[in-house]
Coordinates of C-alpha atoms in Angstrom, one line a residue:
M411 CA -13.8 31.4 97.8
A412 CA -14.1 28.9 94.8
V413 CA -14.3 26.1 96.7
Q414 CA -17.6 27.5 98.5
S415 CA -19.2 28.6 95.7
R416 CA -18.6 24.9 94.3
L417 CA -20.3 23.6 97.5
L418 CA -23.0 26.1 97.5
A419 CA -23.8 25.4 93.7
A420 CA -23.8 21.5 94.7
E421 CA -26.2 22.3 97.8
R422 CA -28.6 24.0 95.1
E423 CA -28.9 21.3 93.1
E424 CA -29.2 18.7 95.9
A425 CA -32.1 20.9 97.2
K426 CA -33.6 20.9 93.6
A427 CA -33.8 17.4 93.5
V428 CA -35.1 17.0 97.0
L429 CA -38.0 19.2 96.1
S430 CA -38.9 17.6 92.7
L431 CA -38.7 14.2 94.5
F432 CA -41.0 15.6 97.2
L433 CA -43.6 17.4 94.5
R434 CA -43.5 13.8 92.6
Q435 CA -44.5 12.0 95.9
K436 CA -47.2 14.4 96.6
G437 CA -49.0 13.5 92.8
L438 CA -47.5 15.9 90.6
R439 CA -46.2 15.2 87.3
S440 CA -42.4 14.9 86.9
I441 CA -42.5 17.8 84.0
L442 CA -44.6 19.6 86.4
A443 CA -42.4 19.1 89.3
A444 CA -39.6 20.0 87.1
R445 CA -41.2 23.5 86.0
I446 CA -42.1 24.6 89.4
V447 CA -38.5 24.1 90.7
N448 CA -37.0 25.7 87.8
K449 CA -39.1 28.7 88.7
A450 CA -38.3 28.5 92.3
D451 CA -34.8 30.2 92.7
G452 CA -36.1 32.0 95.9
F453 CA -37.6 29.0 97.7
I454 CA -34.4 27.2 96.6
E455 CA -32.2 29.3 98.1
H456 CA -34.2 29.3 101.4
L457 CA -33.6 25.3 101.6
V458 CA -30.0 25.9 101.2
S459 CA -30.3 28.3 104.4
K460 CA -32.0 25.9 106.3
L461 CA -29.0 23.4 105.3
H462 CA -26.6 26.3 106.9
I463 CA -28.7 26.6 109.9
I464 CA -29.4 22.7 110.7
Y465 CA -25.5 21.7 110.0
R466 CA -24.0 25.0 111.5
S467 CA -21.2 22.8 113.3
R468 CA -20.6 20.9 110.0
Y469 CA -19.9 23.9 108.1
A470 CA -18.0 25.3 110.8
E471 CA -15.3 22.2 110.2
G472 CA -15.5 22.9 106.5
R473 CA -17.1 19.4 105.9
E474 CA -19.3 18.8 102.7
L475 CA -23.1 17.2 103.3
S476 CA -23.8 14.1 101.7
T477 CA -27.1 13.7 99.6
P478 CA -28.7 11.7 102.5
E479 CA -28.0 14.1 105.0
I480 CA -29.1 16.8 102.9
R481 CA -32.7 14.6 102.5
D482 CA -32.8 13.8 106.1
A483 CA -32.9 17.7 106.7
L484 CA -35.1 18.8 103.9
I485 CA -37.9 16.2 103.6
P486 CA -39.2 16.5 107.0
Y487 CA -39.0 20.7 106.7
L488 CA -40.7 20.1 103.5
E489 CA -43.4 18.2 104.8
S490 CA -44.2 20.4 107.8
L491 CA -44.8 22.9 105.1
S492 CA -46.9 20.9 103.2
K493 CA -49.0 20.0 106.5
E494 CA -49.3 24.0 107.2
H495 CA -50.4 25.0 103.8
G496 CA -52.1 21.9 102.5
D497 CA -52.9 22.4 98.6
G498 CA -51.4 26.2 98.7
L499 CA -47.5 24.7 99.1
V500 CA -47.2 24.8 95.3
E501 CA -47.9 28.6 95.8
V502 CA -45.9 29.3 98.4
V503 CA -42.9 27.4 96.4
E504 CA -43.3 29.5 93.4
N505 CA -43.8 32.7 95.2
F506 CA -41.7 32.5 97.8
P507 CA -40.7 34.9 100.1
D508 CA -44.4 36.3 99.6
P509 CA -46.5 36.4 96.8
F510 CA -48.5 39.6 98.3
A511 CA -45.3 42.0 99.3
A512 CA -47.0 44.6 97.3
E513 CA -50.1 44.8 99.2
R514 CA -49.0 44.2 102.8
E515 CA -47.5 46.6 105.4
A516 CA -44.2 48.5 104.6
L517 CA -41.6 46.4 106.9
S518 CA -38.2 46.4 106.9
S519 CA -36.4 44.9 104.1
S520 CA -34.6 42.5 106.2
M521 CA -38.1 40.8 107.4
V522 CA -39.5 40.6 103.6
L523 CA -36.6 39.4 101.8
T524 CA -35.0 37.1 104.5
P525 CA -37.8 35.2 106.2
T526 CA -35.4 33.5 108.5
S527 CA -36.0 31.5 111.6
S528 CA -34.9 34.9 113.6
N529 CA -37.5 37.2 112.2
K530 CA -40.1 34.5 112.2
Q531 CA -39.4 34.2 115.9
K532 CA -38.9 38.2 116.5
A533 CA -42.9 37.9 114.9
I534 CA -44.0 35.2 117.1
A535 CA -42.6 37.2 120.4
R536 CA -44.5 40.4 118.9
V537 CA -47.6 38.6 119.3
S538 CA -46.7 37.0 122.6
T539 CA -45.2 39.6 124.8
P540 CA -47.3 42.2 126.7
T541 CA -46.1 45.8 126.6
S542 CA -44.6 47.8 128.9
G543 CA -48.0 48.2 130.4
G544 CA -48.6 44.6 130.9
V545 CA -51.2 43.9 128.4
L546 CA -51.1 41.8 125.1
P547 CA -50.5 44.0 121.7
E548 CA -53.6 45.7 120.2
L549 CA -53.6 43.0 117.3
V550 CA -53.6 40.1 119.8
L551 CA -56.6 41.7 122.2
Y552 CA -58.5 42.5 118.9
L553 CA -58.6 38.8 117.8
L554 CA -58.9 37.4 121.1
D555 CA -62.0 39.4 121.3
L556 CA -62.9 37.9 117.3
G557 CA -63.0 34.4 119.1
M558 CA -59.3 33.2 118.2
D559 CA -57.3 31.8 121.1
H560 CA -53.6 33.0 121.4
E561 CA -52.1 29.8 119.9
E562 CA -54.3 30.0 116.7
I563 CA -53.0 33.6 116.3
K564 CA -49.4 32.5 116.8
N565 CA -49.5 29.8 114.3
I566 CA -50.9 32.6 112.0
V567 CA -47.7 34.3 112.3
R568 CA -45.2 31.0 112.3
K569 CA -46.9 30.8 108.7
F570 CA -46.8 34.4 107.8
P571 CA -44.6 36.5 110.2
A572 CA -45.8 39.8 108.2
F573 CA -49.3 39.3 109.7
A574 CA -47.9 40.4 113.2
Y575 CA -47.1 43.7 112.0
Y576 CA -50.7 44.6 110.6
N577 CA -52.2 47.7 112.3
V578 CA -55.5 46.9 113.6
D579 CA -57.6 50.1 112.3
R580 CA -55.8 50.0 108.7
K581 CA -55.8 46.3 108.2
I582 CA -57.8 44.0 110.0
K583 CA -60.7 45.6 111.1
P584 CA -61.7 46.9 107.1
L585 CA -61.5 43.4 106.7
V586 CA -63.7 42.1 109.3
K587 CA -66.1 44.8 108.7
L588 CA -66.5 43.9 104.9
L589 CA -66.9 39.9 105.5
L590 CA -69.7 41.1 107.9
E591 CA -71.1 43.4 105.4
L592 CA -71.3 40.0 102.8
G593 CA -73.3 38.2 105.6
V594 CA -70.1 36.0 106.9
P595 CA -70.8 35.1 110.5
R596 CA -69.0 36.7 113.0
S597 CA -67.6 33.2 114.1
N598 CA -66.5 32.3 110.9
I599 CA -64.1 34.9 110.1
P600 CA -61.2 33.6 112.4
G601 CA -61.3 30.6 110.4
I602 CA -61.3 33.0 107.0
I603 CA -57.9 34.9 108.8
K604 CA -56.4 31.6 109.6
K605 CA -56.9 30.1 105.9
R606 CA -55.7 33.4 104.1
P607 CA -54.2 35.9 106.6
Q608 CA -52.8 37.7 103.5
L609 CA -56.2 38.9 102.9
C610 CA -55.8 41.5 106.0
G611 CA -52.8 43.0 103.8
I612 CA -54.7 43.7 100.4
S613 CA -56.0 46.7 99.4
M614 CA -59.9 47.4 100.1
S615 CA -60.3 49.7 97.3
D616 CA -57.3 48.9 95.0
N617 CA -57.7 44.8 94.8
L618 CA -60.1 43.5 97.0
K619 CA -63.4 45.2 96.4
P620 CA -62.8 45.4 92.2
M621 CA -61.9 41.9 92.2
M622 CA -65.5 41.6 93.8
T623 CA -66.8 43.7 91.3
Y624 CA -65.2 41.8 88.2
L625 CA -66.2 38.2 89.4
E626 CA -69.8 39.4 90.2
N627 CA -69.8 40.4 86.6
I628 CA -68.8 37.2 85.2
G629 CA -71.6 35.5 87.5
V630 CA -70.4 34.7 90.8
N631 CA -73.5 35.1 93.1
K632 CA -73.1 38.3 95.3
D633 CA -75.8 36.8 97.7
R634 CA -73.3 33.7 98.6
W635 CA -70.1 35.6 99.3
S636 CA -70.0 34.3 102.9
K637 CA -69.9 30.6 101.6
V638 CA -67.4 31.0 98.7
L639 CA -65.2 33.0 101.0
Y640 CA -65.4 30.7 103.9
R641 CA -65.0 27.8 101.6
F642 CA -61.9 29.5 99.6
P643 CA -60.8 32.8 100.9
A644 CA -57.7 32.8 98.7
L645 CA -60.1 33.4 95.4
L646 CA -59.7 37.6 96.2
T647 CA -55.9 37.3 96.6
Y648 CA -55.4 36.1 93.0
S649 CA -54.2 38.7 90.6
R650 CA -56.7 40.1 87.9
Q651 CA -54.4 38.4 85.2
K652 CA -54.6 35.1 87.0
V653 CA -58.3 34.9 87.3
E654 CA -58.7 36.4 83.7
T655 CA -56.7 33.4 82.3
T656 CA -59.1 30.8 84.2
V657 CA -62.1 32.7 82.6
S658 CA -60.6 32.6 79.3
F659 CA -59.9 29.1 79.4
L660 CA -63.6 28.1 80.4
I661 CA -64.8 30.1 77.7
E662 CA -62.7 28.4 75.3
L663 CA -64.1 25.1 76.8
G664 CA -67.3 26.1 75.7
V665 CA -68.6 27.1 79.1
S666 CA -70.9 30.4 79.0
K667 CA -70.1 33.2 80.9
E668 CA -73.4 32.8 83.5
N669 CA -72.2 29.2 84.1
I670 CA -68.6 30.2 84.7
G671 CA -69.9 32.6 87.6
K672 CA -71.5 29.3 89.0
I673 CA -68.4 27.2 88.9
L674 CA -66.9 29.8 90.8
T675 CA -69.6 30.2 93.1
R676 CA -69.6 26.2 93.7
C677 CA -66.0 25.6 93.6
P678 CA -63.9 28.4 94.0
H679 CA -60.7 26.4 94.3
I680 CA -60.8 25.9 90.6
M681 CA -58.8 29.3 90.8
S682 CA -56.0 27.6 92.2
Y683 CA -55.3 25.4 89.3
S684 CA -52.7 26.4 86.8
V685 CA -54.3 26.6 83.4
D686 CA -51.3 25.1 81.5
D687 CA -50.1 22.6 84.2
N688 CA -53.7 21.4 85.5
L689 CA -57.0 22.4 83.5
R690 CA -55.8 22.1 80.0
P691 CA -53.9 18.9 80.4
T692 CA -56.9 17.3 82.3
A693 CA -59.5 18.8 80.2
E694 CA -57.3 16.8 77.1
Y695 CA -57.5 13.5 78.8
F696 CA -61.1 13.8 79.8
R697 CA -62.1 14.6 76.2
S698 CA -59.7 11.6 74.9
I699 CA -61.9 9.2 76.7
G700 CA -64.9 11.1 75.4
A701 CA -66.2 13.1 78.2
D702 CA -67.8 16.4 77.3
T703 CA -65.4 18.9 79.3
A704 CA -67.6 21.9 79.2
S705 CA -70.6 19.9 80.8
L706 CA -68.1 17.7 83.1
I707 CA -66.6 21.2 84.5
Q708 CA -69.7 23.1 85.2
K709 CA -71.2 19.6 87.1
S710 CA -68.1 18.6 88.9
P711 CA -65.6 21.4 88.2
Q712 CA -63.4 19.1 91.6
A713 CA -62.2 16.3 88.8
F714 CA -60.2 19.0 87.1
G715 CA -58.2 19.3 90.2
L716 CA -57.0 15.3 90.2
N717 CA -53.6 14.4 89.3
I718 CA -54.0 12.5 85.8
E719 CA -51.3 9.7 86.4
A720 CA -52.1 9.2 90.1
K721 CA -56.0 9.3 89.8
L722 CA -57.4 9.7 86.9
K723 CA -55.8 7.3 84.7
P724 CA -56.1 4.3 87.4
I725 CA -60.0 4.7 87.8
T726 CA -60.2 4.9 83.8
E727 CA -58.0 1.6 84.0
F728 CA -60.1 -0.3 86.8
F729 CA -63.2 -0.1 84.3
L730 CA -61.0 -1.1 81.2
E731 CA -59.7 -4.0 83.0
R732 CA -63.2 -5.3 83.8
D733 CA -64.2 -5.0 80.1
F734 CA -65.9 -1.6 80.1
S735 CA -65.1 0.2 76.6
I736 CA -63.4 3.7 76.5
E737 CA -66.8 4.9 75.0
E738 CA -68.9 3.0 78.0
I739 CA -66.5 4.9 80.0
G740 CA -66.9 8.3 78.4
T741 CA -70.8 8.0 78.8
M742 CA -70.5 7.0 82.3
V743 CA -68.5 10.5 83.0
N744 CA -70.5 12.4 81.0
R745 CA -73.8 11.0 83.3
F746 CA -71.7 10.8 86.9
G747 CA -68.8 13.5 86.7
I748 CA -67.5 12.8 90.1
I749 CA -67.0 9.3 89.3
H750 CA -63.0 9.6 89.1
T751 CA -63.2 11.4 92.3
L752 CA -64.1 8.3 94.1
S753 CA -62.0 6.0 95.9
M754 CA -60.9 2.9 94.5
E755 CA -60.9 0.9 97.6
D756 CA -63.3 2.0 99.4
N757 CA -65.8 2.8 96.8
L758 CA -65.6 1.5 93.5
L759 CA -64.1 -2.1 93.9
P760 CA -66.5 -3.1 97.1
K761 CA -69.5 -1.8 95.1
Y762 CA -68.2 -3.4 91.8
E763 CA -68.0 -6.5 93.7
F764 CA -71.7 -6.6 95.0
F765 CA -72.8 -5.7 91.7
L766 CA -71.9 -8.7 90.3
T767 CA -73.7 -10.6 92.5
M768 CA -77.1 -8.8 91.6
G769 CA -77.7 -10.2 88.3
Y770 CA -77.6 -7.3 86.7
P771 CA -76.0 -6.6 83.1
R772 CA -73.0 -4.7 83.0
Y773 CA -74.6 -2.0 80.6
E774 CA -77.2 -0.9 83.6
L775 CA -73.8 0.5 85.5
V776 CA -73.1 2.3 82.2
K777 CA -76.9 3.4 82.1
F778 CA -76.5 4.6 85.5
P779 CA -73.2 4.9 87.1
Q780 CA -74.7 7.1 90.0
Y781 CA -74.9 3.6 91.6
F782 CA -71.4 4.6 93.1
G783 CA -72.5 7.5 94.8
Y784 CA -75.2 5.6 96.9
S785 CA -74.1 3.9 100.2
L786 CA -73.4 0.6 100.0
E787 CA -74.6 -0.6 103.4
L788 CA -77.1 1.8 103.8
R789 CA -79.1 1.9 100.6
I790 CA -77.8 -0.5 98.1
K791 CA -77.9 -3.7 100.2
P792 CA -81.1 -3.1 102.1
R793 CA -83.0 -1.9 98.9
Y794 CA -81.4 -4.9 96.8
A795 CA -82.5 -7.3 99.6
R796 CA -86.0 -5.7 100.2
M797 CA -86.6 -5.9 96.0
V798 CA -85.2 -10.0 95.9
G799 CA -87.5 -10.3 98.9
C800 CA -90.5 -9.3 97.0
G801 CA -89.8 -11.2 94.0
V802 CA -89.6 -8.3 91.7
R803 CA -86.9 -6.8 89.4
L804 CA -86.3 -3.2 88.6
I805 CA -83.5 -1.2 87.0
L806 CA -80.5 0.1 89.0
N807 CA -82.3 3.7 88.3
Q808 CA -85.8 2.6 90.0
L809 CA -83.7 0.6 92.8
L810 CA -81.9 3.5 94.3
S811 CA -82.7 6.8 92.9
V812 CA -86.5 7.1 94.4
S813 CA -87.6 8.2 97.7
D814 CA -88.3 5.1 100.2
S815 CA -91.9 5.8 100.0
R816 CA -91.6 5.9 96.3
F817 CA -89.4 2.7 95.8
E818 CA -92.1 1.1 98.0
E819 CA -95.3 2.3 95.9
I820 CA -93.4 0.7 93.1
L821 CA -93.0 -2.7 94.6
Q822 CA -96.3 -2.9 95.7
K823 CA -97.3 -2.1 92.3
R824 CA -95.1 -4.8 90.7
M825 CA -96.6 -7.2 93.2
G826 CA -99.8 -6.5 92.0
V827 CA -101.1 -5.3 95.3
V828 CA -103.6 -2.4 95.4

């Protein structure tokens, strides 16, 4: 028994190490990865149980697993979860086995607390096997009529087994009715359910509608709920406390309540970012290079979801290495907030290299960093060639930002053609 306890403890530590490594490879800072792992006891136990299933014969022989064997077993599984859940992987890890247990159907404790492969298989079988009458279950028939195909339904259950046990009349239909009332096209509803099946398990009267009312009161445009939910249905599954924490942080940054609503309407994904682990450190970084964080988060909230070490700092270094000062970079960020979201290889580098051939002073980019937002092949090169061919010189703003007709008018005027 002592040996078994020692082995289990060692496997837990190995599983923690693999999970931490995986999260860092996905772009999380080391300190954040460690914090997530330390709060993920339930998920670590799940990983250990995975090892026991994969190496069942090894355990029967009483042989200890090596570190490479543990990594070889867990990394592919974590990759599959990452592909399945995308940006929501951290939430899955932190809240395993189920962040919505309180709101969903009262399933058996074995199903809720022990999400084994056996339970998942039972759930999949429930939506795959015809009833005694030879027809598919009511849930499946309803979702097929809604526009899903059978394989999509199975994939939802693989991701969230509890979904197989939801009552159509009490769980699925009320949500569909609400979405239709909000203006969501019927054809978009399957996509919302696939992205966040947990929505079906949350109480309409106790959770969904009160949360919607709260968000509308802080400025979320109620006429745009259909777009908000199609873009990010998870918004309505967060706790009131989490939403209020994010709202408080935005107010702390200097964002007005009216503009908070606009941010959440345009970029509801911001609610998935942790204040302490993402938003605050990112705001501090942007502030350190001279950016107006309140203005930036209103214009480009997506920039606050970027990893500081893997994305923000390399972009800043790109300009520093080309003799731009920190003050100039801050000015560029304030004028073109998405500049840090652009690809180094596909955007910044080729466009900067072409800029060097245009004969403009570097400060033109500081004045008009929006240059990097235009297509090199479809806008920048053709406009530049046309300008050179006319023998005139325009500032970057005039060269790129005006319409085609206005561009021609400016060229004709500069050439003295009436």
